[in-house]
């Protein structure tokens, strides 16, 4: 909840890795490690988890999936501690997430022998879930006094590079970001065009919404793997996607603009 002012903070079920992220960031604050290095580290943890799944070491895979969530929280915390915010890190983090998500679902598809088309459908679903969570969360952050506004509600053009980063790097990563996330953003924005007009979202709604945060999605997978429920992961996330319409319905009915 480092991205929100105190009155707007809520129980984020997907942010369980934050305490570890803060601890790791504090250990690295006086080193040469940068937030980008930490982003690369969580990518490595994710790749190790994939290897463990391929080897049927599901407990180890779950460990590295959870570890990835903790490290994922550390790059932003380190950027805040060192006062080095960057759009490069913001976009690289998101691009790594979607690549790892795709590889994770393809790995599960391979091991569980699930059909490819169901896997693709589940991947699209998990991305739409995360996009809905980010859409409402970014709206809240931008309207929270003193909240983190690095992410914009609608990202149509590359932002101006912050001190210490290259404009070319920002532009390149922004283009990649819009390619891999653009369609998902458009779908969610179309489903709830007026959400950005809402003044704020209550804590209980944001906590409910946080079940669609990437951390919580990965937690579900990390629980299902050692329980030998790998065959059910892809069908679960397909059905889980249907809850999108319930959440949007709540927003439109209860929190009218």
mmCIF file of C-alpha atoms in Angstrom, residues 51-163:
data_model
loop_
_atom_site.group_PDB
_atom_site.id
_atom_site.type_symbol
_atom_site.label_atom_id
_atom_site.label_comp_id
_atom_site.label_asym_id
_atom_site.label_seq_id
_atom_site.Cartn_x
_atom_site.Cartn_y
_atom_site.Cartn_z
ATOM 1 C CA UNK A 51 11.638 -25.510 -14.556
ATOM 2 C CA UNK A 52 10.411 -27.055 -11.304
ATOM 3 C CA UNK A 53 6.958 -27.602 -12.803
ATOM 4 C CA UNK A 54 8.511 -29.331 -15.814
ATOM 5 C CA UNK A 55 10.387 -31.613 -13.395
ATOM 6 C CA UNK A 56 7.185 -32.252 -11.400
ATOM 7 C CA UNK A 57 8.708 -30.643 -8.303
ATOM 8 C CA UNK A 58 5.509 -28.841 -7.384
ATOM 9 C CA UNK A 59 6.429 -27.836 -3.825
ATOM 10 C CA UNK A 60 9.611 -26.172 -5.071
ATOM 11 C CA UNK A 61 7.664 -24.553 -7.911
ATOM 12 C CA UNK A 62 5.225 -23.108 -5.387
ATOM 13 C CA UNK A 63 8.110 -21.769 -3.304
ATOM 14 C CA UNK A 64 9.625 -19.914 -6.258
ATOM 15 C CA UNK A 65 6.224 -18.623 -7.381
ATOM 16 C CA UNK A 66 5.667 -17.124 -3.913
ATOM 17 C CA UNK A 67 9.252 -15.849 -3.847
ATOM 18 C CA UNK A 68 8.667 -14.198 -7.214
ATOM 19 C CA UNK A 69 5.724 -12.283 -5.719
ATOM 20 C CA UNK A 70 7.889 -11.075 -2.844
ATOM 21 C CA UNK A 71 10.738 -9.965 -5.103
ATOM 22 C CA UNK A 72 8.203 -8.331 -7.429
ATOM 23 C CA UNK A 73 7.213 -6.008 -4.589
ATOM 24 C CA UNK A 74 10.845 -5.114 -3.874
ATOM 25 C CA UNK A 75 11.688 -3.259 -7.101
ATOM 26 C CA UNK A 76 9.108 -0.541 -6.483
ATOM 27 C CA UNK A 77 10.057 -0.325 -2.815
ATOM 28 C CA UNK A 78 13.734 0.057 -3.730
ATOM 29 C CA UNK A 79 12.857 2.779 -6.244
ATOM 30 C CA UNK A 80 11.021 4.679 -3.498
ATOM 31 C CA UNK A 81 13.826 4.210 -0.948
ATOM 32 C CA UNK A 82 16.486 5.388 -3.404
ATOM 33 C CA UNK A 83 14.140 8.022 -4.830
ATOM 34 C CA UNK A 84 14.734 6.720 -8.349
ATOM 35 C CA UNK A 85 11.276 6.314 -9.911
ATOM 36 C CA UNK A 86 11.366 5.340 -13.570
ATOM 37 C CA UNK A 87 9.007 4.519 -16.377
ATOM 38 C CA UNK A 88 11.609 2.060 -17.654
ATOM 39 C CA UNK A 89 11.184 -0.031 -14.504
ATOM 40 C CA UNK A 90 7.418 0.372 -14.512
ATOM 41 C CA UNK A 91 7.021 -0.940 -18.083
ATOM 42 C CA UNK A 92 9.734 -3.597 -17.809
ATOM 43 C CA UNK A 93 8.030 -4.997 -14.708
ATOM 44 C CA UNK A 94 4.706 -5.276 -16.542
ATOM 45 C CA UNK A 95 6.253 -6.794 -19.682
ATOM 46 C CA UNK A 96 8.084 -9.395 -17.587
ATOM 47 C CA UNK A 97 4.839 -10.251 -15.799
ATOM 48 C CA UNK A 98 2.892 -10.980 -18.971
ATOM 49 C CA UNK A 99 5.742 -13.010 -20.484
ATOM 50 C CA UNK A 100 6.061 -15.089 -17.315
ATOM 51 C CA UNK A 101 2.280 -15.555 -17.166
ATOM 52 C CA UNK A 102 2.251 -16.859 -20.738
ATOM 53 C CA UNK A 103 5.189 -19.195 -20.091
ATOM 54 C CA UNK A 104 3.573 -20.394 -16.853
ATOM 55 C CA UNK A 105 0.314 -21.305 -18.543
ATOM 56 C CA UNK A 106 2.104 -22.960 -21.466
ATOM 57 C CA UNK A 107 4.156 -24.989 -19.001
ATOM 58 C CA UNK A 108 1.028 -26.048 -17.127
ATOM 59 C CA UNK A 109 -0.563 -26.901 -20.482
ATOM 60 C CA UNK A 110 2.391 -29.123 -21.389
ATOM 61 C CA UNK A 111 2.581 -30.953 -18.061
ATOM 62 C CA UNK A 112 -1.168 -31.368 -17.574
ATOM 63 C CA UNK A 113 -1.781 -32.176 -21.242
ATOM 64 C CA UNK A 114 -4.532 -29.543 -21.386
ATOM 65 C CA UNK A 115 -5.581 -28.472 -24.873
ATOM 66 C CA UNK A 116 -3.864 -25.405 -26.302
ATOM 67 C CA UNK A 117 -7.061 -23.494 -27.017
ATOM 68 C CA UNK A 118 -8.238 -23.831 -23.411
ATOM 69 C CA UNK A 119 -4.815 -22.652 -22.252
ATOM 70 C CA UNK A 120 -4.975 -19.586 -24.477
ATOM 71 C CA UNK A 121 -8.483 -18.870 -23.190
ATOM 72 C CA UNK A 122 -7.269 -19.126 -19.580
ATOM 73 C CA UNK A 123 -4.304 -16.860 -20.337
ATOM 74 C CA UNK A 124 -6.604 -14.246 -21.873
ATOM 75 C CA UNK A 125 -8.825 -14.592 -18.824
ATOM 76 C CA UNK A 126 -6.050 -14.091 -16.290
ATOM 77 C CA UNK A 127 -4.867 -11.007 -18.164
ATOM 78 C CA UNK A 128 -8.365 -9.518 -18.232
ATOM 79 C CA UNK A 129 -8.679 -10.199 -14.497
ATOM 80 C CA UNK A 130 -5.421 -8.406 -13.783
ATOM 81 C CA UNK A 131 -6.337 -5.552 -16.102
ATOM 82 C CA UNK A 132 -9.618 -4.954 -14.256
ATOM 83 C CA UNK A 133 -7.774 -4.879 -10.927
ATOM 84 C CA UNK A 134 -5.134 -2.475 -12.279
ATOM 85 C CA UNK A 135 -7.759 -0.257 -13.934
ATOM 86 C CA UNK A 136 -9.651 0.405 -10.717
ATOM 87 C CA UNK A 137 -6.488 0.487 -8.605
ATOM 88 C CA UNK A 138 -4.808 3.063 -10.863
ATOM 89 C CA UNK A 139 -7.975 5.184 -10.771
ATOM 90 C CA UNK A 140 -7.824 5.096 -6.963
ATOM 91 C CA UNK A 141 -4.102 5.912 -6.914
ATOM 92 C CA UNK A 142 -4.491 8.862 -9.256
ATOM 93 C CA UNK A 143 -7.323 10.300 -7.158
ATOM 94 C CA UNK A 144 -5.655 9.601 -3.811
ATOM 95 C CA UNK A 145 -4.012 12.758 -2.431
ATOM 96 C CA UNK A 146 -0.297 12.023 -2.506
ATOM 97 C CA UNK A 147 -0.845 8.683 -4.260
ATOM 98 C CA UNK A 148 1.543 7.231 -6.823
ATOM 99 C CA UNK A 149 0.584 8.591 -10.256
ATOM 100 C CA UNK A 150 3.417 6.946 -12.233
ATOM 101 C CA UNK A 151 0.765 4.757 -13.886
ATOM 102 C CA UNK A 152 -1.922 6.642 -15.798
ATOM 103 C CA UNK A 153 -5.560 5.626 -16.134
ATOM 104 C CA UNK A 154 -5.336 5.803 -19.919
ATOM 105 C CA UNK A 155 -1.881 5.363 -21.430
ATOM 106 C CA UNK A 156 -2.017 6.526 -25.032
ATOM 107 C CA UNK A 157 1.417 8.109 -25.446
ATOM 108 C CA UNK A 158 4.900 7.540 -24.154
ATOM 109 C CA UNK A 159 5.618 9.628 -21.038
ATOM 110 C CA UNK A 160 8.561 11.961 -20.685
ATOM 111 C CA UNK A 161 11.560 10.139 -19.248
ATOM 112 C CA UNK A 162 12.311 10.801 -15.607
ATOM 113 C CA UNK A 163 15.780 11.907 -14.445
#
